[in-house]
């Protein structure tokens, strides 16, 4: 994983993004935010297990489905299965050590 600070690469309203093998953050102080970095590392693992390109296709299609479902871009983003997994486990710094393959599938259905 390579951590890069690049303020102008991050879309407005976001603080960072993961594009294997990089984690790009908007602000330098986020490089030391363990929970934030762990969230992005979860995305890197998701990308790896889906062979990167299919991850982004799935991510975009699921976002569109959630946008139709919720009619709200923030709710749509928060309910993408990849994001739900990352947000649910970002504070557990051992999560990736014990995570099984394709765990995001548990987050597809809403409860």
Coordinates of C-alpha atoms in Angstrom, one line a residue:
X1 CA 0.0 0.0 0.0
X2 CA 1.2 3.5 -0.9
X3 CA -0.3 6.4 1.0
X4 CA -0.3 9.6 -1.0
X5 CA -1.6 13.1 -0.1
X6 CA -3.2 14.7 -3.1
X7 CA -5.8 17.3 -2.2
X8 CA -7.1 17.9 -5.7
X9 CA -7.5 14.2 -6.7
X10 CA -10.2 13.6 -4.1
X11 CA -13.8 14.5 -5.0
X12 CA -15.5 17.2 -3.0
X13 CA -17.1 15.9 0.2
X14 CA -14.7 13.0 0.5
X15 CA -11.4 12.7 2.4
X16 CA -9.8 9.8 0.6
X17 CA -10.1 6.9 -1.8
X18 CA -8.4 3.6 -2.5
X19 CA -7.3 2.6 -6.0
X20 CA -5.1 -0.5 -5.7
X21 CA -2.3 -0.2 -4.6
X22 CA -2.7 3.4 -3.6
X23 CA -4.6 5.1 -0.8
X24 CA -5.0 8.8 -1.7
X25 CA -5.9 11.2 1.1
X26 CA -6.9 14.8 0.9
X27 CA -5.2 15.9 4.1
X28 CA -1.8 14.9 5.5
X29 CA -3.2 14.3 9.0
X30 CA -5.3 11.4 7.7
X31 CA -2.1 9.5 7.0
X32 CA -1.9 8.9 10.8
X33 CA -5.6 8.3 11.4
X34 CA -5.6 4.5 12.0
X35 CA -9.4 4.1 11.6
X36 CA -9.5 6.1 8.4
X37 CA -6.5 4.2 6.9
X38 CA -8.0 0.8 8.0
X39 CA -11.3 1.7 6.1
X40 CA -9.3 2.3 2.9
X41 CA -7.2 -0.9 3.5
X42 CA -10.5 -2.8 3.6
X43 CA -11.3 -1.4 0.1
X44 CA -7.9 -2.4 -1.1
X45 CA -8.6 -6.0 0.0
X46 CA -12.0 -5.9 -1.7
X47 CA -10.4 -4.7 -4.9
X48 CA -7.7 -7.4 -4.8
X49 CA -10.2 -10.3 -4.3
X50 CA -12.3 -9.0 -7.2
X51 CA -9.3 -8.5 -9.5
X52 CA -9.6 -4.6 -9.3
X53 CA -11.6 -3.7 -12.5
X54 CA -14.7 -5.8 -11.6
X55 CA -14.7 -4.1 -8.2
X56 CA -15.1 -0.7 -9.7
X57 CA -17.8 -1.9 -12.2
X58 CA -19.7 -3.5 -9.3
X59 CA -19.2 -0.4 -7.1
X60 CA -20.6 1.9 -9.8
X61 CA -23.6 -0.4 -10.7
X62 CA -24.5 -0.9 -7.0
X63 CA -24.2 2.9 -6.5
X64 CA -26.7 3.4 -9.3
X65 CA -29.1 0.8 -7.9
X66 CA -28.9 2.4 -4.4
X67 CA -29.4 5.8 -5.9
X68 CA -32.7 4.6 -7.5
X69 CA -33.6 2.9 -4.3
X70 CA -32.9 5.9 -1.9
X71 CA -33.1 8.9 -4.3
X72 CA -30.3 10.4 -2.2
X73 CA -26.6 10.3 -3.3
X74 CA -25.2 10.2 0.3
X75 CA -27.5 7.4 1.3
X76 CA -26.8 5.5 -1.9
X77 CA -23.0 5.8 -1.2
X78 CA -23.3 4.7 2.4
X79 CA -25.4 1.6 1.5
X80 CA -23.0 0.2 -1.2
X81 CA -22.0 -3.2 0.2
X82 CA -18.3 -2.4 0.0
X83 CA -18.8 0.8 2.0
X84 CA -21.1 -0.9 4.6
X85 CA -18.4 -3.5 5.2
X86 CA -15.7 -0.9 5.5
X87 CA -17.6 1.4 7.8
X88 CA -18.8 -1.5 10.0
X89 CA -15.3 -2.7 10.5
X90 CA -13.0 0.3 10.2
X91 CA -12.4 0.6 14.0
X92 CA -11.4 -3.1 14.3
X93 CA -7.7 -2.9 13.4
X94 CA -7.4 -6.7 13.4
X95 CA -10.3 -7.1 11.0
X96 CA -8.2 -7.8 7.9
X97 CA -6.2 -10.5 9.7
X98 CA -9.4 -12.5 10.3
X99 CA -11.5 -11.5 7.3
X100 CA -12.8 -14.3 5.0
X101 CA -12.9 -13.8 1.3
X102 CA -15.9 -11.9 -0.2
X103 CA -17.2 -10.7 3.2
X104 CA -18.8 -7.7 1.5
X105 CA -21.5 -10.1 0.2
X106 CA -22.9 -10.2 3.8
X107 CA -23.7 -6.5 3.4
X108 CA -25.6 -6.6 0.2
X109 CA -29.0 -7.1 1.8
X110 CA -30.2 -4.3 4.0
X111 CA -31.5 -5.0 7.5

